[in-house]
mmCIF file of C-alpha atoms in Angstrom:
data_model
loop_
_atom_site.group_PDB
_atom_site.id
_atom_site.type_symbol
_atom_site.label_atom_id
_atom_site.label_comp_id
_atom_site.label_asym_id
_atom_site.label_seq_id
_atom_site.Cartn_x
_atom_site.Cartn_y
_atom_site.Cartn_z
ATOM 1 C CA MET A 1 52.669 81.278 -3.776
ATOM 2 C CA ARG A 2 50.448 81.671 -6.855
ATOM 3 C CA LYS A 3 49.406 85.279 -7.452
ATOM 4 C CA ASN A 4 45.777 86.016 -6.453
ATOM 5 C CA SER A 5 45.461 82.451 -5.130
ATOM 6 C CA TYR A 6 43.230 83.625 -2.294
ATOM 7 C CA LYS A 7 40.753 85.639 -4.373
ATOM 8 C CA PHE A 8 37.154 84.464 -4.448
ATOM 9 C CA PHE A 9 33.980 85.472 -6.275
ATOM 10 C CA GLN A 10 31.687 88.014 -4.628
ATOM 11 C CA ASN A 11 28.067 88.403 -5.746
ATOM 12 C CA LYS A 12 27.499 92.075 -4.994
ATOM 13 C CA GLU A 13 23.920 91.846 -6.268
ATOM 14 C CA CYS A 14 22.981 89.487 -3.434
ATOM 15 C CA GLU A 15 20.505 91.098 -1.013
ATOM 16 C CA TYR A 16 22.664 89.951 1.904
ATOM 17 C CA PHE A 17 26.021 91.118 0.490
ATOM 18 C CA PRO A 18 28.547 91.278 2.082
ATOM 19 C CA CYS A 19 27.182 89.176 4.951
ATOM 20 C CA HIS A 20 26.095 86.137 3.031
ATOM 21 C CA LYS A 21 27.986 82.895 2.714
ATOM 22 C CA VAL A 22 30.275 82.782 -0.323
ATOM 23 C CA ASP A 23 30.073 79.290 -1.851
ATOM 24 C CA SER A 24 33.108 79.692 -4.078
ATOM 25 C CA GLY A 25 35.144 81.006 -1.167
ATOM 26 C CA ASP A 26 35.309 77.609 0.533
ATOM 27 C CA GLU A 27 38.688 76.138 1.330
ATOM 28 C CA LEU A 28 38.862 72.469 2.223
ATOM 29 C CA LEU A 29 42.139 71.884 4.036
ATOM 30 C CA GLN A 30 43.630 68.588 5.153
ATOM 31 C CA ALA A 31 45.041 68.597 8.675
ATOM 32 C CA ASN A 32 47.767 65.960 8.874
ATOM 33 C CA ILE A 33 47.653 64.216 12.254
ATOM 34 C CA GLY A 34 51.106 62.763 11.672
ATOM 35 C CA LYS A 35 52.710 66.190 11.408
ATOM 36 C CA LEU A 36 50.843 67.408 14.483
ATOM 37 C CA ARG A 37 51.469 64.330 16.621
ATOM 38 C CA GLU A 38 53.933 65.887 19.084
ATOM 39 C CA ASP A 39 51.434 68.652 19.899
ATOM 40 C CA ILE A 40 48.704 66.025 20.202
ATOM 41 C CA TRP A 41 50.757 63.909 22.662
ATOM 42 C CA GLU A 42 51.436 67.046 24.702
ATOM 43 C CA ARG A 43 47.754 67.974 24.752
ATOM 44 C CA MET A 44 46.845 64.412 25.753
ATOM 45 C CA ALA A 45 49.279 64.660 28.664
ATOM 46 C CA GLN A 46 47.480 67.798 29.867
ATOM 47 C CA ILE A 47 44.007 66.273 29.521
ATOM 48 C CA ALA A 48 45.012 63.003 31.224
ATOM 49 C CA SER A 49 47.072 64.795 33.907
ATOM 50 C CA TRP A 50 50.162 62.702 33.182
ATOM 51 C CA GLU A 51 52.321 65.463 34.646
ATOM 52 C CA LYS A 52 50.855 64.665 38.079
ATOM 53 C CA MET A 53 52.139 61.085 37.899
ATOM 54 C CA ASP A 54 55.582 59.980 39.003
ATOM 55 C CA LYS A 55 58.128 59.675 36.187
ATOM 56 C CA GLU A 56 57.864 55.911 35.781
ATOM 57 C CA MET A 57 54.069 55.926 35.611
ATOM 58 C CA TYR A 58 54.167 58.919 33.255
ATOM 59 C CA ARG A 59 56.441 57.065 30.829
ATOM 60 C CA GLU A 60 54.333 53.907 31.056
ATOM 61 C CA HIS A 61 51.016 55.641 30.327
ATOM 62 C CA ARG A 62 52.449 57.817 27.570
ATOM 63 C CA ALA A 63 54.160 54.895 25.846
ATOM 64 C CA LYS A 64 51.059 52.691 26.031
ATOM 65 C CA ALA A 65 48.768 55.445 24.743
ATOM 66 C CA ILE A 66 51.068 56.345 21.838
ATOM 67 C CA HIS A 67 51.588 52.688 20.908
ATOM 68 C CA ASN A 68 47.847 51.924 20.845
ATOM 69 C CA ILE A 69 46.985 55.018 18.822
ATOM 70 C CA ALA A 70 49.898 54.646 16.408
ATOM 71 C CA THR A 71 48.857 51.034 15.750
ATOM 72 C CA VAL A 72 45.343 52.147 14.808
ATOM 73 C CA LEU A 73 46.612 55.005 12.618
ATOM 74 C CA GLU A 74 49.007 52.728 10.744
ATOM 75 C CA LYS A 75 46.252 50.185 10.132
ATOM 76 C CA TYR A 76 43.713 52.797 9.018
ATOM 77 C CA LYS A 77 45.899 55.407 7.340
ATOM 78 C CA TYR A 78 42.940 57.525 6.234
ATOM 79 C CA LEU A 79 42.646 58.620 9.882
ATOM 80 C CA TYR A 80 45.824 60.681 9.457
ATOM 81 C CA HIS A 81 43.978 63.216 7.322
ATOM 82 C CA VAL A 82 41.208 65.360 8.809
ATOM 83 C CA PRO A 83 39.210 67.484 6.298
ATOM 84 C CA VAL A 84 38.704 71.027 7.609
ATOM 85 C CA LEU A 85 36.316 73.514 6.018
ATOM 86 C CA LEU A 86 37.141 77.230 6.040
ATOM 87 C CA GLN A 87 34.632 79.723 4.637
ATOM 88 C CA PRO A 88 35.248 83.502 4.633
ATOM 89 C CA PHE A 89 32.808 86.279 5.480
ATOM 90 C CA SER A 90 32.929 90.064 5.623
ATOM 91 C CA ALA A 91 33.933 92.031 8.713
ATOM 92 C CA GLU A 92 30.647 93.931 8.292
ATOM 93 C CA CYS A 93 28.870 90.865 9.680
ATOM 94 C CA ILE A 94 30.387 91.646 13.112
ATOM 95 C CA GLN A 95 28.110 93.785 15.261
ATOM 96 C CA ASP A 96 28.043 94.955 18.883
ATOM 97 C CA GLY A 97 27.527 91.681 20.741
ATOM 98 C CA TYR A 98 26.468 89.494 17.832
ATOM 99 C CA PHE A 99 27.195 88.270 14.303
ATOM 100 C CA GLN A 100 24.664 89.122 11.585
ATOM 101 C CA PHE A 101 24.575 86.907 8.494
ATOM 102 C CA GLY A 102 21.652 88.005 6.368
ATOM 103 C CA SER A 103 18.582 87.166 8.450
ATOM 104 C CA GLN A 104 20.587 84.936 10.786
ATOM 105 C CA LYS A 105 21.761 86.489 14.048
ATOM 106 C CA ILE A 106 24.247 84.747 16.344
ATOM 107 C CA PRO A 107 24.743 86.362 19.773
ATOM 108 C CA CYS A 108 28.370 86.398 20.920
ATOM 109 C CA GLN A 109 28.793 88.568 23.999
ATOM 110 C CA VAL A 110 32.528 89.106 23.697
ATOM 111 C CA LEU A 111 31.993 91.095 20.477
ATOM 112 C CA ALA A 112 30.679 93.944 22.635
ATOM 113 C CA LYS A 113 34.147 94.224 24.166
ATOM 114 C CA ILE A 114 36.402 94.223 21.092
ATOM 115 C CA ASP A 115 37.549 97.015 18.795
ATOM 116 C CA ARG A 116 35.623 95.991 15.679
ATOM 117 C CA SER A 117 37.413 98.572 13.529
ATOM 118 C CA GLN A 118 40.547 96.391 13.753
ATOM 119 C CA VAL A 119 38.856 93.322 12.253
ATOM 120 C CA GLU A 120 39.444 92.814 8.512
ATOM 121 C CA THR A 121 37.700 89.533 7.820
ATOM 122 C CA GLY A 122 36.260 86.437 9.438
ATOM 123 C CA TYR A 123 36.092 82.707 8.734
ATOM 124 C CA PHE A 124 33.639 79.971 9.562
ATOM 125 C CA TYR A 125 35.260 76.611 10.248
ATOM 126 C CA THR A 126 34.104 73.078 10.931
ATOM 127 C CA PHE A 127 35.652 69.602 11.148
ATOM 128 C CA HIS A 128 35.382 66.441 13.198
ATOM 129 C CA ALA A 129 37.852 64.247 15.072
ATOM 130 C CA PRO A 130 39.163 61.035 13.484
ATOM 131 C CA GLU A 131 36.391 58.434 13.450
ATOM 132 C CA TRP A 132 37.255 54.902 14.478
ATOM 133 C CA LYS A 133 35.008 52.442 16.265
ATOM 134 C CA VAL A 134 36.632 51.111 19.416
ATOM 135 C CA GLU A 135 35.675 47.477 19.910
ATOM 136 C CA GLU A 136 33.802 46.632 23.098
ATOM 137 C CA ASP A 137 36.341 43.992 24.026
ATOM 138 C CA ASP A 138 39.249 46.465 23.776
ATOM 139 C CA ALA A 139 40.888 47.260 27.094
ATOM 140 C CA LEU A 140 39.220 50.128 28.943
ATOM 141 C CA LEU A 141 42.499 52.028 29.057
ATOM 142 C CA LYS A 142 42.787 51.774 25.258
ATOM 143 C CA GLN A 143 39.244 53.089 24.846
ATOM 144 C CA TYR A 144 39.947 55.907 27.307
ATOM 145 C CA TYR A 145 43.112 57.042 25.571
ATOM 146 C CA PHE A 146 41.570 56.958 22.127
ATOM 147 C CA GLU A 147 38.810 59.291 23.325
ATOM 148 C CA ILE A 148 41.431 61.617 24.833
ATOM 149 C CA PHE A 149 43.362 61.421 21.563
ATOM 150 C CA ARG A 150 40.280 62.588 19.640
ATOM 151 C CA ILE A 151 39.685 65.487 22.042
ATOM 152 C CA ALA A 152 43.345 66.468 21.755
ATOM 153 C CA CYS A 153 43.049 66.409 17.950
ATOM 154 C CA LEU A 154 40.202 68.945 18.108
ATOM 155 C CA ASP A 155 42.236 71.319 20.280
ATOM 156 C CA VAL A 156 45.459 70.982 18.300
ATOM 157 C CA ILE A 157 43.786 71.365 14.904
ATOM 158 C CA ARG A 158 42.026 74.533 16.079
ATOM 159 C CA ASP A 159 45.400 75.963 17.102
ATOM 160 C CA TRP A 160 46.879 74.821 13.778
ATOM 161 C CA LEU A 161 44.082 76.592 11.879
ATOM 162 C CA GLN A 162 44.749 79.779 13.826
ATOM 163 C CA GLY A 163 48.365 79.590 12.664
ATOM 164 C CA VAL A 164 47.359 78.871 9.050
ATOM 165 C CA LEU A 165 45.152 81.967 8.939
ATOM 166 C CA THR A 166 47.763 84.137 10.651
ATOM 167 C CA ARG A 167 50.356 83.186 8.041
ATOM 168 C CA LYS A 168 47.904 83.514 5.159
ATOM 169 C CA HIS A 169 47.058 87.115 6.068
ATOM 170 C CA SER A 170 50.557 88.198 7.113
ATOM 171 C CA VAL A 171 52.227 88.024 3.694
ATOM 172 C CA LEU A 172 52.537 91.825 3.344
ATOM 173 C CA GLU A 173 51.880 93.044 6.907
ATOM 174 C CA GLU A 174 51.584 91.272 10.240
ATOM 175 C CA ARG A 175 48.032 90.282 11.084
ATOM 176 C CA TYR A 176 46.461 88.538 14.068
ATOM 177 C CA CYS A 177 44.056 85.627 14.029
ATOM 178 C CA SER A 178 41.880 85.170 17.080
ATOM 179 C CA PRO A 179 41.454 81.870 18.873
ATOM 180 C CA ALA A 180 38.337 80.054 17.695
ATOM 181 C CA PHE A 181 34.996 81.540 18.642
ATOM 182 C CA GLY A 182 32.266 78.941 18.835
ATOM 183 C CA PRO A 183 29.358 77.483 20.794
ATOM 184 C CA GLY A 184 30.424 77.474 24.436
ATOM 185 C CA PHE A 185 33.447 79.757 23.920
ATOM 186 C CA TYR A 186 33.849 83.533 24.192
ATOM 187 C CA GLY A 187 30.225 84.235 25.008
ATOM 188 C CA MET A 188 28.575 82.305 22.167
ATOM 189 C CA GLU A 189 25.613 80.209 23.266
ATOM 190 C CA LEU A 190 25.706 76.454 22.738
ATOM 191 C CA GLU A 191 22.544 76.660 20.629
ATOM 192 C CA ALA A 192 24.482 78.524 17.923
ATOM 193 C CA ALA A 193 25.906 75.288 16.478
ATOM 194 C CA GLU A 194 22.903 74.610 14.249
ATOM 195 C CA THR A 195 22.913 78.150 12.830
ATOM 196 C CA LEU A 196 26.654 78.077 12.193
ATOM 197 C CA LEU A 197 26.436 74.843 10.223
ATOM 198 C CA SER A 198 23.499 76.173 8.196
ATOM 199 C CA LEU A 199 25.738 79.036 7.008
ATOM 200 C CA MET A 200 28.476 76.697 5.782
ATOM 201 C CA ASN A 201 28.856 73.907 3.264
ATOM 202 C CA ALA A 202 29.543 71.730 6.295
ATOM 203 C CA ASP A 203 28.952 68.468 4.445
ATOM 204 C CA LYS A 204 32.265 69.044 2.640
ATOM 205 C CA ALA A 205 33.966 68.366 5.980
ATOM 206 C CA GLY A 206 31.629 65.479 6.773
ATOM 207 C CA VAL A 207 29.748 67.436 9.465
ATOM 208 C CA SER A 208 25.969 67.825 9.824
ATOM 209 C CA TYR A 209 23.333 68.819 12.380
ATOM 210 C CA GLU A 210 20.660 66.206 13.081
ATOM 211 C CA ASN A 211 18.169 65.598 15.877
ATOM 212 C CA GLY A 212 19.478 68.463 17.981
ATOM 213 C CA ALA A 213 23.188 67.598 17.782
ATOM 214 C CA MET A 214 26.244 67.785 15.554
ATOM 215 C CA HIS A 215 27.279 64.639 13.721
ATOM 216 C CA PRO A 216 29.693 62.961 14.089
ATOM 217 C CA ALA A 217 29.377 63.474 17.825
ATOM 218 C CA MET A 218 32.924 64.783 18.211
ATOM 219 C CA SER A 219 32.582 67.690 15.753
ATOM 220 C CA VAL A 220 33.316 71.381 16.183
ATOM 221 C CA ALA A 221 32.246 74.548 14.389
ATOM 222 C CA GLY A 222 32.977 78.186 14.975
ATOM 223 C CA ILE A 223 34.565 81.408 13.789
ATOM 224 C CA TYR A 224 38.001 83.015 13.527
ATOM 225 C CA LEU A 225 38.578 86.762 13.262
ATOM 226 C CA VAL A 226 41.575 88.229 11.408
ATOM 227 C CA SER A 227 42.571 91.707 12.574
ATOM 228 C CA LYS A 228 45.277 94.366 12.410
ATOM 229 C CA GLU A 229 45.794 94.142 16.171
ATOM 230 C CA ASP A 230 44.934 91.557 18.806
ATOM 231 C CA VAL A 231 41.300 92.332 19.628
ATOM 232 C CA LEU A 232 40.669 89.891 22.462
ATOM 233 C CA PRO A 233 39.833 91.321 25.886
ATOM 234 C CA VAL A 234 41.905 90.528 28.939
ATOM 235 C CA CYS A 235 38.960 89.017 30.821
ATOM 236 C CA ARG A 236 40.222 85.607 31.959
ATOM 237 C CA ASP A 237 36.765 84.026 31.917
ATOM 238 C CA CYS A 238 35.727 84.957 28.362
ATOM 239 C CA GLU A 239 37.375 81.962 26.696
ATOM 240 C CA HIS A 240 35.180 79.438 28.476
ATOM 241 C CA CYS A 241 32.043 81.585 28.702
ATOM 242 C CA ILE A 242 29.065 79.734 27.179
ATOM 243 C CA GLY A 243 27.128 82.971 26.709
ATOM 244 C CA GLN A 244 23.900 84.077 28.323
ATOM 245 C CA LYS A 245 21.042 86.128 26.957
ATOM 246 C CA GLY A 246 21.555 88.656 29.767
ATOM 247 C CA GLY A 247 24.932 89.673 28.393
ATOM 248 C CA CYS A 248 28.309 90.613 29.819
ATOM 249 C CA GLU A 249 26.916 93.157 32.263
ATOM 250 C CA PHE A 250 25.951 90.293 34.578
ATOM 251 C CA CYS A 251 29.487 88.865 34.594
ATOM 252 C CA GLY A 252 31.578 89.466 37.725
ATOM 253 C CA ASN A 253 34.550 90.377 35.523
ATOM 254 C CA TYR A 254 32.641 92.853 33.398
ATOM 255 C CA THR A 255 34.252 96.211 32.736
ATOM 256 C CA ARG A 256 33.222 98.714 30.090
#
């Protein structure tokens, strides 16, 4: 590893420092679908409920799905590589129940339940699933499995990114990287997507926000937190909480 390879410029004169985006701190990674394919097939099996099929039907569906997708990937090899943008920000941007980036405030209810003193840094992220136009005359099952493949790619790449950040920050001492926070997860409202993208150089990953939606349609954006200890609460419903303006006190699982 090159010494100081993860340093980035900080403009301490900026009125929003240290809670402003840091342009030169961007990292554009390339997620390799080929290297992640076994995890993707496994995630597809969960989404499509293959495990509920009998063994013969399971093998048939899995083989057909993998064959169809592999054929497309081999024909359009650029689909193997998914550009992923990571952009760091200061832990001081994390407040009690929200993120504060300069004048931009993003409510995230789960932040009221974590030990913020453990958090050392955070990262924005964004990327989109492989883009390939399924022809209308393609078999419905082929169309169905390609959509499941794209959803599985989003899930697997998010997990891969979590691992990348864990390893990056654990060179000297063990550190923890949270699962991805984002619109519709861990108490962040769905409307936060536009604000998140405005704080990033999202176009580097081919992602934008237009006419009230992210583009391409199957795009994701969110935040990771890197901490000394695991800061996530034990509440089983937080992961899939879409956030409400009322806050956690109205949740049936709320404890303080």
